[in-house]
Coordinates of C-alpha atoms in Angstrom, one line a residue:
M213 CA 273.1 78.6 186.4
M214 CA 271.2 78.6 189.5
S215 CA 273.1 77.1 192.4
D216 CA 271.8 74.8 195.0
E217 CA 271.2 77.2 198.0
N218 CA 269.5 79.6 195.4
Y219 CA 267.1 76.9 194.3
Q220 CA 263.4 77.2 195.1
S221 CA 260.8 74.5 194.1
L222 CA 257.8 76.1 191.8
D223 CA 254.4 76.2 193.2
E224 CA 251.6 74.4 191.0
E225 CA 250.3 78.0 189.9
T226 CA 253.7 79.2 188.8
L227 CA 254.4 76.1 186.9
F228 CA 251.0 76.4 185.1
L229 CA 251.6 80.1 184.1
I230 CA 255.2 79.1 182.9
S231 CA 253.5 76.1 180.8
Q232 CA 250.9 78.6 179.5
T233 CA 253.4 80.9 178.3
F234 CA 255.6 78.5 176.7
K235 CA 252.2 77.2 175.0
A236 CA 251.5 80.7 173.8
L237 CA 254.9 80.9 172.0
A238 CA 254.7 77.5 170.7
D239 CA 251.9 78.6 168.1
P240 CA 253.3 80.1 165.1
T241 CA 250.3 82.6 164.5
R242 CA 250.7 83.8 168.0
I243 CA 254.6 84.3 167.3
R244 CA 253.8 86.3 164.4
I245 CA 251.3 88.5 166.2
L246 CA 253.6 89.0 169.0
H247 CA 256.3 90.0 166.7
L248 CA 254.2 92.4 164.9
L249 CA 253.6 94.2 168.4
F250 CA 257.1 94.3 169.3
N251 CA 257.6 98.3 169.5
R252 CA 254.0 99.4 168.3
E253 CA 250.4 99.3 168.6
L254 CA 248.2 97.8 165.9
S255 CA 244.3 97.2 165.5
V256 CA 242.9 93.6 164.8
S257 CA 242.3 94.8 161.0
N258 CA 245.7 96.1 160.8
I259 CA 247.2 92.6 162.4
A260 CA 244.9 90.5 160.1
E261 CA 245.9 92.7 156.8
Q262 CA 249.8 92.3 157.7
L263 CA 249.7 88.7 158.4
D264 CA 247.2 87.9 155.7
L265 CA 244.7 86.1 158.2
N266 CA 241.0 86.6 158.7
Q267 CA 239.9 88.9 161.7
S268 CA 238.1 86.3 163.6
N269 CA 241.2 84.1 163.8
V270 CA 243.5 87.3 164.7
S271 CA 240.7 88.2 167.6
H272 CA 240.9 84.5 168.9
Q273 CA 244.6 84.5 169.2
L274 CA 244.7 88.2 170.9
R275 CA 242.0 86.8 173.4
F276 CA 244.2 83.9 174.3
L277 CA 247.3 86.2 174.5
K278 CA 245.3 88.7 176.6
N279 CA 244.1 86.3 179.0
L280 CA 247.9 85.7 179.5
R281 CA 248.5 89.1 179.7
L282 CA 251.0 89.1 177.1
V283 CA 249.0 91.6 175.3
K284 CA 246.9 94.7 176.3
Y285 CA 244.5 96.9 174.4
R286 CA 242.8 100.0 174.4
R287 CA 239.6 101.2 172.7
D288 CA 239.5 104.4 170.4
G289 CA 235.8 104.9 169.5
K290 CA 235.0 101.5 167.7
T291 CA 238.6 100.4 167.2
I292 CA 240.4 98.1 169.6
Y293 CA 244.4 98.8 169.6
Y294 CA 246.6 95.9 170.9
S295 CA 250.2 96.2 172.0
Q296 CA 252.5 93.9 174.0
D297 CA 252.3 94.0 177.8
D298 CA 255.2 91.6 179.1
E299 CA 258.6 92.9 178.3
H300 CA 259.9 89.5 179.9
V301 CA 258.2 87.3 177.5
M302 CA 259.2 89.7 174.6
K303 CA 262.8 89.1 175.5
I304 CA 262.3 85.4 175.5
L305 CA 260.7 85.6 172.1
Q306 CA 263.5 88.0 170.7
Q307 CA 266.2 85.5 172.1
S308 CA 264.2 82.6 170.5
I309 CA 264.3 84.5 167.0
D310 CA 267.8 85.3 167.5
H311 CA 268.7 81.7 168.4
A312 CA 266.7 80.5 165.2
T313 CA 268.5 82.8 162.9
H314 CA 271.9 82.4 164.2
H315 CA 274.5 80.8 161.7

């Protein structure tokens, strides 16, 4: 818990970034993509195949995640590989999974 003397009000930009992060985590497809990228790097086609989604949808979701700096990419020839790019958000995701699966 945060004590009163440690409380700082949040500026508008920080509030916006936090809300965008939670918006990213509020979408089941984006959660599935981030979960796949926990400890590995995958191409768009690998992600699409493993999640049984079309590549266009996966690319759209990856673009959203990349704009929030939640994933990063590298190019190898014509193939683009994605991996997670924010350990903090991945910890939030893991804690959410743990919470949801706790019995």
